[in-house]
PDB file of C-alpha atoms in Angstrom:
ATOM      1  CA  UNK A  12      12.394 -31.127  16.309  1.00  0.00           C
ATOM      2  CA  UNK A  13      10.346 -29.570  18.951  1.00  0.00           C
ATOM      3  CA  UNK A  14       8.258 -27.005  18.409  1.00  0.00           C
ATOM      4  CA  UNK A  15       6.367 -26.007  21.274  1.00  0.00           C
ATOM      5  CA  UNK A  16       6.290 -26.921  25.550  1.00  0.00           C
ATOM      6  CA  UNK A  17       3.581 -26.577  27.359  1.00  0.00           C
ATOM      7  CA  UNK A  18       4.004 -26.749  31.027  1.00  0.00           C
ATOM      8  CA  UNK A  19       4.776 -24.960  34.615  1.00  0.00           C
ATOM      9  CA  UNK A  20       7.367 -22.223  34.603  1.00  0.00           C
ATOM     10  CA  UNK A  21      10.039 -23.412  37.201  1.00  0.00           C
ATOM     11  CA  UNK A  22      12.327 -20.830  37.309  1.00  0.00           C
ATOM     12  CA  UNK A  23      13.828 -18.316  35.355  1.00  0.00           C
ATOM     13  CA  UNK A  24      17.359 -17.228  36.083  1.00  0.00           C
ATOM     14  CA  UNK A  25      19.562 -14.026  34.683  1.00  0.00           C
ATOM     15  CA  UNK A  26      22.970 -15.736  34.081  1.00  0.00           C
ATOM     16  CA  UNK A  27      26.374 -13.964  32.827  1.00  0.00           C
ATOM     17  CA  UNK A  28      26.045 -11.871  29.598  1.00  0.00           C
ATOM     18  CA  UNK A  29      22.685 -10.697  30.121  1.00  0.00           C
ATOM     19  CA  UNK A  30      21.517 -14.599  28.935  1.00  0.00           C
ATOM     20  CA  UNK A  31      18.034 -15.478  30.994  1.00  0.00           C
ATOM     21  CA  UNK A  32      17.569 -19.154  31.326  1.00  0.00           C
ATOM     22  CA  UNK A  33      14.198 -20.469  32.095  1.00  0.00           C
ATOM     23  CA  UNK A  34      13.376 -24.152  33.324  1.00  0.00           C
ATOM     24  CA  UNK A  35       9.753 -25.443  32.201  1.00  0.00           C
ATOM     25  CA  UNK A  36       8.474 -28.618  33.789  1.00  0.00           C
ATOM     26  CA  UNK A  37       6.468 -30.663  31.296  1.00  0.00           C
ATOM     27  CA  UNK A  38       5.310 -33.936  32.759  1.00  0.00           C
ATOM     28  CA  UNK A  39       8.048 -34.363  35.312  1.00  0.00           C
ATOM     29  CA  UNK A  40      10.810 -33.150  33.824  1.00  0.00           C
ATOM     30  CA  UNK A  41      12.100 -29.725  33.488  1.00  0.00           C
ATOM     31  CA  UNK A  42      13.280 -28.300  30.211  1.00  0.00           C
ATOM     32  CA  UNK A  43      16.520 -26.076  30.479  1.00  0.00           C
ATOM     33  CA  UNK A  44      16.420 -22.936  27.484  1.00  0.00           C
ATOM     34  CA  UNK A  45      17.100 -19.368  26.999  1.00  0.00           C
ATOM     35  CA  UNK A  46      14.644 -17.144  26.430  1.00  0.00           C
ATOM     36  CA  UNK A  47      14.857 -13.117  25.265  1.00  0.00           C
ATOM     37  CA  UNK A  48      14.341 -10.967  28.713  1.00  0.00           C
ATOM     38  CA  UNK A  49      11.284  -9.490  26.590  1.00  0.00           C
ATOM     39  CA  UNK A  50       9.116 -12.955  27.823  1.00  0.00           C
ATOM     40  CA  UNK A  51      11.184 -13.458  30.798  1.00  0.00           C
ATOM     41  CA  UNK A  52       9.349 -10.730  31.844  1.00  0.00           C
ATOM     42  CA  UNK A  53       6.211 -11.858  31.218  1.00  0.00           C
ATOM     43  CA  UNK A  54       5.911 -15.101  32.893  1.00  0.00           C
ATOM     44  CA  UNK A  55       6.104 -16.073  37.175  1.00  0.00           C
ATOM     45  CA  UNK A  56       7.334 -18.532  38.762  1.00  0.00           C
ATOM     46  CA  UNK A  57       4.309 -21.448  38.837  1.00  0.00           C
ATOM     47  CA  UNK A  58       2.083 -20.183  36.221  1.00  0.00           C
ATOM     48  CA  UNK A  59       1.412 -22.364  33.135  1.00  0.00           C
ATOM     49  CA  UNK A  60       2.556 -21.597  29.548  1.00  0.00           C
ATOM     50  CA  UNK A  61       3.489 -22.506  26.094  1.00  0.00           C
ATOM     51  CA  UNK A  62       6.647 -22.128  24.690  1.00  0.00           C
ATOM     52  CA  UNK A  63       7.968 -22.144  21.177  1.00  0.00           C
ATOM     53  CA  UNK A  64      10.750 -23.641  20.898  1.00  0.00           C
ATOM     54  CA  UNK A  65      14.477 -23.988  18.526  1.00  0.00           C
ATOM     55  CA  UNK A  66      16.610 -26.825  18.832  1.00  0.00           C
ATOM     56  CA  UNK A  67      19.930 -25.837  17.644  1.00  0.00           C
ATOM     57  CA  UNK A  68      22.768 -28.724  18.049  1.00  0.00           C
ATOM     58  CA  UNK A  69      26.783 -27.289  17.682  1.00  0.00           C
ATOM     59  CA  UNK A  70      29.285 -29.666  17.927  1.00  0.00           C
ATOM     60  CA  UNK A  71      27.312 -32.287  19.127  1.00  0.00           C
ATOM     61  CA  UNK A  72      26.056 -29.728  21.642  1.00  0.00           C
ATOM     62  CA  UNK A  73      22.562 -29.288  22.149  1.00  0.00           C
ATOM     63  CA  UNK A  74      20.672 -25.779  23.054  1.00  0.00           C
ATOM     64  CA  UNK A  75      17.296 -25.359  23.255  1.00  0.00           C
ATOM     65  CA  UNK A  76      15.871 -21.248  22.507  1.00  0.00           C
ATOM     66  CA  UNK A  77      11.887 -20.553  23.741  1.00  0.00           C
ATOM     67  CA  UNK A  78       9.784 -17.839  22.782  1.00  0.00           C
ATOM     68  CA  UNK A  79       7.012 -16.412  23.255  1.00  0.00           C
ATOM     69  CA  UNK A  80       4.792 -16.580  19.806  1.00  0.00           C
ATOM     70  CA  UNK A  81       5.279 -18.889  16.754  1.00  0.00           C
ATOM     71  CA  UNK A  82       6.334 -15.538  14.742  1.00  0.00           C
ATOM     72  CA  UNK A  83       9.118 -14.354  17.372  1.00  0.00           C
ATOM     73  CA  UNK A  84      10.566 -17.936  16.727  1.00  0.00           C
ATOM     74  CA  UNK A  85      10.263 -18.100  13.314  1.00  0.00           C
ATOM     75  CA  UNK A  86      11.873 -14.658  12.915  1.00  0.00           C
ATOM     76  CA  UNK A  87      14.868 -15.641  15.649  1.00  0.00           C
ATOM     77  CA  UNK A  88      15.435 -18.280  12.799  1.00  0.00           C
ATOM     78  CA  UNK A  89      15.922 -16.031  10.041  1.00  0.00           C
ATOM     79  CA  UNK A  90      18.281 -13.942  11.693  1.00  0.00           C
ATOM     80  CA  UNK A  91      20.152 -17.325  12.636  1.00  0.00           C
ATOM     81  CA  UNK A  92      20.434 -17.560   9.013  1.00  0.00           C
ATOM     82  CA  UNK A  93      22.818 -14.852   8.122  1.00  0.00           C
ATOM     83  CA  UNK A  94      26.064 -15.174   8.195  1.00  0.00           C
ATOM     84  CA  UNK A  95      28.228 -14.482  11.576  1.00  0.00           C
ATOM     85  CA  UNK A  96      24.722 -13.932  13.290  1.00  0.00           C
ATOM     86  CA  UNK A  97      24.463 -16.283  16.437  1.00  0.00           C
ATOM     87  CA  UNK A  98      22.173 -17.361  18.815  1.00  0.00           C
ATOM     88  CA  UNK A  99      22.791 -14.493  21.191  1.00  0.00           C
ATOM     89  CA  UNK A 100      23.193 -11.541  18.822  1.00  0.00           C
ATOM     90  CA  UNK A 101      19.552 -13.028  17.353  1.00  0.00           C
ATOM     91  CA  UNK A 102      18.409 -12.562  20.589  1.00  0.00           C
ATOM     92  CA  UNK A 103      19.748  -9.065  21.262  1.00  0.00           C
ATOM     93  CA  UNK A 104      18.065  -7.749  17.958  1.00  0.00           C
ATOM     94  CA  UNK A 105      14.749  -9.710  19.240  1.00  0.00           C
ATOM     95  CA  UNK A 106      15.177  -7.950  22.814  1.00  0.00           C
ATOM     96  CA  UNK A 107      15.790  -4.247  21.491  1.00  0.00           C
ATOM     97  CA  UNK A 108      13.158  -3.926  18.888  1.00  0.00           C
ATOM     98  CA  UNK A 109       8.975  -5.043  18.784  1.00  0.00           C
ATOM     99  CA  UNK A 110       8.650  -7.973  15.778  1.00  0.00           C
ATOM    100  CA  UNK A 111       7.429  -5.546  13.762  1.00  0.00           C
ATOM    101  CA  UNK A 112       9.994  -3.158  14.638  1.00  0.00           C
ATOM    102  CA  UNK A 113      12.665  -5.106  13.332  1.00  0.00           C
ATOM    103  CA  UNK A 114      10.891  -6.232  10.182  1.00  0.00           C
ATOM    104  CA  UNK A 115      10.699  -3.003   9.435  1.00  0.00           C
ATOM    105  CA  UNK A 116      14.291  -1.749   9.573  1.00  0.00           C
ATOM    106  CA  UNK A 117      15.348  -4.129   7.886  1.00  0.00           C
ATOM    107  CA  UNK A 118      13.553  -4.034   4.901  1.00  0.00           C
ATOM    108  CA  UNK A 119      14.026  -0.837   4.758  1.00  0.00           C
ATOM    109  CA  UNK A 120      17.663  -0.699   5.404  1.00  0.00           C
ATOM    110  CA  UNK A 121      17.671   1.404   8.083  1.00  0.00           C
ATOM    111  CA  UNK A 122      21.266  -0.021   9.578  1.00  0.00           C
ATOM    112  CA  UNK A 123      21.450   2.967  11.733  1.00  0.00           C
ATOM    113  CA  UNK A 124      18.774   1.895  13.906  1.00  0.00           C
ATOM    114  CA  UNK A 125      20.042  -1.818  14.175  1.00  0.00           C
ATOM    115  CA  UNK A 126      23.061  -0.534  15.464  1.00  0.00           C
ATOM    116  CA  UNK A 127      21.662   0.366  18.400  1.00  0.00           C
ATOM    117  CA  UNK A 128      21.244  -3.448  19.324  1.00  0.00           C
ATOM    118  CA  UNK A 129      24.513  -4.145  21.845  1.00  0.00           C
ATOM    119  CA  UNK A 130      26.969  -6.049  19.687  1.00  0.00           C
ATOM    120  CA  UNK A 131      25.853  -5.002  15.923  1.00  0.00           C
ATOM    121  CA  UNK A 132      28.201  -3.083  14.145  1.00  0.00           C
ATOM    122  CA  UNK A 133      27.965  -1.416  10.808  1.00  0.00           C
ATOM    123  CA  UNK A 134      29.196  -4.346   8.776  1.00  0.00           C
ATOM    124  CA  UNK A 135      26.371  -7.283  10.669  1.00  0.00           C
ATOM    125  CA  UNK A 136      23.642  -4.420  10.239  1.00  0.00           C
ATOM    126  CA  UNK A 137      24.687  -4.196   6.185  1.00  0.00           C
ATOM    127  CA  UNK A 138      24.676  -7.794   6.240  1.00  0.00           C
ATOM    128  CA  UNK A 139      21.698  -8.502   7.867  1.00  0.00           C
ATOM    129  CA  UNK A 140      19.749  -6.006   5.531  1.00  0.00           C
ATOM    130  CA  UNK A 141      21.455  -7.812   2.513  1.00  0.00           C
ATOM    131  CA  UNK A 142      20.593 -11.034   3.619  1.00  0.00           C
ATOM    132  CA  UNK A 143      17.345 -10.609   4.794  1.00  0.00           C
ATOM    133  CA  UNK A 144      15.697  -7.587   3.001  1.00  0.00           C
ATOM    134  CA  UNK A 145      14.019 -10.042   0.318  1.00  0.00           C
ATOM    135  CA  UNK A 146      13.334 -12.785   2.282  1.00  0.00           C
ATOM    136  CA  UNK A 147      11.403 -10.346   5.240  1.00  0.00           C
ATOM    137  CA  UNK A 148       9.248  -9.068   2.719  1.00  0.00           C
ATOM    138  CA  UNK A 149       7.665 -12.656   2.093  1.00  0.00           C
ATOM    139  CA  UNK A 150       7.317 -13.731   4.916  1.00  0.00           C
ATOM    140  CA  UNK A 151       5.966 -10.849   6.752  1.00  0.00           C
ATOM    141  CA  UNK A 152       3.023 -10.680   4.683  1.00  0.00           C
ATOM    142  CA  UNK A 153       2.637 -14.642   5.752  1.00  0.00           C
ATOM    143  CA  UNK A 154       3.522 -13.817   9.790  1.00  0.00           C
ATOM    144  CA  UNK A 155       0.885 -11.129   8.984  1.00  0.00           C
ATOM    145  CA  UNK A 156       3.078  -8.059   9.581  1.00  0.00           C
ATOM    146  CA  UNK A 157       3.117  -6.443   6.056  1.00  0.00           C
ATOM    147  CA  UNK A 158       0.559  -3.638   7.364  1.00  0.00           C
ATOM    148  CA  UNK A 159       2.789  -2.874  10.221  1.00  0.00           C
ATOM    149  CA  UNK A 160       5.803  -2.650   8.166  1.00  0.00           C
ATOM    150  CA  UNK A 161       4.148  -0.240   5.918  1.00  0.00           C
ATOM    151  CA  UNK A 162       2.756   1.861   8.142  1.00  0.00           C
ATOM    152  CA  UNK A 163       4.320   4.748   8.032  1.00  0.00           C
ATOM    153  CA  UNK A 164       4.082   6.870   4.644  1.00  0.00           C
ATOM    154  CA  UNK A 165       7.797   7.955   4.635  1.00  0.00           C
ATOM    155  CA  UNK A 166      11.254   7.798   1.901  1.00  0.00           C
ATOM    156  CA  UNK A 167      13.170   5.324   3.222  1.00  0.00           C
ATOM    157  CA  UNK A 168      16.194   8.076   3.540  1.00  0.00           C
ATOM    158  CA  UNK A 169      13.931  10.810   5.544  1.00  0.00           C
ATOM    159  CA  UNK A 170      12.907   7.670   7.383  1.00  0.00           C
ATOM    160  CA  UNK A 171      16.221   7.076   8.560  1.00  0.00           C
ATOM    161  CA  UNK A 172      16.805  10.644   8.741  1.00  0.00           C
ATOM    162  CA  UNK A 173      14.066  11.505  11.979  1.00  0.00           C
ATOM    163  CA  UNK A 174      14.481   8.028  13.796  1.00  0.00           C
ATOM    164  CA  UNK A 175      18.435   8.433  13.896  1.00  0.00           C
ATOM    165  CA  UNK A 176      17.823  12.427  15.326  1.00  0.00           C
ATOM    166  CA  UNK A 177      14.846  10.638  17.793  1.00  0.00           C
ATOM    167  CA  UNK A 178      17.688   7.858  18.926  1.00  0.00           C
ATOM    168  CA  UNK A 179      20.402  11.070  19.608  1.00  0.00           C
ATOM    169  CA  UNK A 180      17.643  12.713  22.249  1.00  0.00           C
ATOM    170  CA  UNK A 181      17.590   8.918  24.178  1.00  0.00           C
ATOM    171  CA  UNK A 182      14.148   7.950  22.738  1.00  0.00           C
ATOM    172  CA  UNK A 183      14.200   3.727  22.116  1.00  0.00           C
ATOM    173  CA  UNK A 184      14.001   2.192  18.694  1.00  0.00           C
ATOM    174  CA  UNK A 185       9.809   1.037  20.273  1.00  0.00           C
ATOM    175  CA  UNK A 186       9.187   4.516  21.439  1.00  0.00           C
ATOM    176  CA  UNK A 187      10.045   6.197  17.886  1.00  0.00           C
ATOM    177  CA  UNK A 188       8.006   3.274  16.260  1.00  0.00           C
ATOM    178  CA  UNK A 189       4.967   4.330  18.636  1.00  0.00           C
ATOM    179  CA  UNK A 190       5.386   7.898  17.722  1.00  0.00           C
ATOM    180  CA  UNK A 191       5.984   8.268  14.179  1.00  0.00           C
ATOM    181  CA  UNK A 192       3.566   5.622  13.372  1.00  0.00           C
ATOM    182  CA  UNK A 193       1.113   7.699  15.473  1.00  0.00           C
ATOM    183  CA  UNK A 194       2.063  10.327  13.596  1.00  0.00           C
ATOM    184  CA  UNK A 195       0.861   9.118  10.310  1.00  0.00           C
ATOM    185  CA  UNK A 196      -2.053   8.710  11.341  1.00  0.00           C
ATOM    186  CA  UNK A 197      -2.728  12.790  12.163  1.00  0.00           C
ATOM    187  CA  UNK A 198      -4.526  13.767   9.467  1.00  0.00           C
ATOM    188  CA  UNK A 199      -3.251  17.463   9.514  1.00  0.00           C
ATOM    189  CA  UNK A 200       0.124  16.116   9.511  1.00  0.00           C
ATOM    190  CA  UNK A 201       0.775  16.138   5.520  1.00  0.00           C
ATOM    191  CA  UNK A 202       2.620  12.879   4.188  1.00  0.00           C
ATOM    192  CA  UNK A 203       5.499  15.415   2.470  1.00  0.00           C
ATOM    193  CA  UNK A 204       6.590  17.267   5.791  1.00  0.00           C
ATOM    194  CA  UNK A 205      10.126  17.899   6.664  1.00  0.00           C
ATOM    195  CA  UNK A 206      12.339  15.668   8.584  1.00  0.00           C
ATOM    196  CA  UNK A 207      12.211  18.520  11.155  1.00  0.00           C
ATOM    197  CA  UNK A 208       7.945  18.689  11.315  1.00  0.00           C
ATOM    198  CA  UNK A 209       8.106  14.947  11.466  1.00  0.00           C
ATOM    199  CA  UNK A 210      10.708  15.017  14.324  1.00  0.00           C
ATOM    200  CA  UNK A 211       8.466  17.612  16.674  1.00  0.00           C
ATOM    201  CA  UNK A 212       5.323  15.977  15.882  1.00  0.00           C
ATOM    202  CA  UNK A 213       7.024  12.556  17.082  1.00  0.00           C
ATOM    203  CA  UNK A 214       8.629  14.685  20.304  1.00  0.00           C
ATOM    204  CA  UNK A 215       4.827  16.360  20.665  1.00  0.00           C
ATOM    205  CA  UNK A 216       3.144  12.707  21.048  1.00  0.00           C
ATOM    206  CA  UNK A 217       6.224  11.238  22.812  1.00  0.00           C
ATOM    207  CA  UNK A 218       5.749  13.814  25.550  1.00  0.00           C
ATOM    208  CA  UNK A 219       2.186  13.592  26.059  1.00  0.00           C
ATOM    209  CA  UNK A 220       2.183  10.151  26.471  1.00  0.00           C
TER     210      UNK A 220
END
């Protein structure tokens, strides 16, 4: 198993399907993987870097996955884990939503914000909240994300409830995050406002940012 590269960034490609390949030379010899466009983004062409990396070998195929932190890895193997998720729908999820993001709608169960993640439908967002709810909890108090996931002071159900109206006005799953979780912080914001209050103080910081 490898579990991290360090070396030159070669190249990085955009292939069919939205996939980004990147090559990493490590003593002579490039490394061919995929990568989420979220680091593609943050490395150039000639600059050194580590990469974490997934091995995953399918019918005697091998692919190799980087990524950008041990965490983002670690999580792209969870997701692996649930049934009818693959490598590239993995990715997707990792691509739409911040780590923490994602943690947190899962445990919470908020399918309708999974679903905006091309390729999840209602049945893989149940499933991945069945699947993963339990597990997520663990472990992102070991990644160090339990604070995040907790940070904002809302019922699961109103939860839902003001990101899915923040999604219909074209704000991203990150954006909402940002907002409400800035939001919750406003101390003359009380914890037991409406879905409506919580929806124009998130619009109010979203616009002044």
């Amino acid at each position: 198993m490898i579990s991290y590269l360090k070396g030159t960034v070669a190249s990085i490609v955009k292939t069919s399907g939205n996939r980004v390949i990147l090559i990493l030379e490590v003593n002579a010899c490039g490394y061919e993987m995929q990568i989420p466009v979220r680091l593609s983004q943050e490395l150039t062409a000639g600059e050194q870097t580590q990469i974490f990396t997934h091995l995953q070998v399918r019918e005697e195929q091998p692919s190799l996955y980087g990524f950008g932190s041990s965490v983002q890895r670690d999580l792209f193997r969870l997701l692996i884990s649930v049934s009818g998720i693959g490598a590239a729908l993995a990715i997707a999820l990792l691509d739409t939503f911040e780590i923490s993001d994602l943690v947190q709608a899962i445990v919470s169960n908020n399918t309708q914000l999974l679903l905006q993640t091309p390729g999840v439908g209602g049945k893989t967002a149940e499933r991945i909240c069945l699947e993963l709810k339990s597990k997520l909890v663990s472990w992102s108090q070991t990644a160090g994300l339990a604070a995040t996931t907790a940070a904002i002071p809302l019922a699961p159900n109103i939860l839902e409830e003001v990101q899915a109206a923040l999604l219909a006005v074209g704000y991203s799953p990150s954006e909402i995050s940002q907002a409400l979780t800035a939001v919750s912080q406003n101390a003359l914001v009380p914890k037991n406002a409406s879905p409506e209050e919580w929806m124009k103080q998130a619009m109010t910081w979203l616009s002044s940012q």
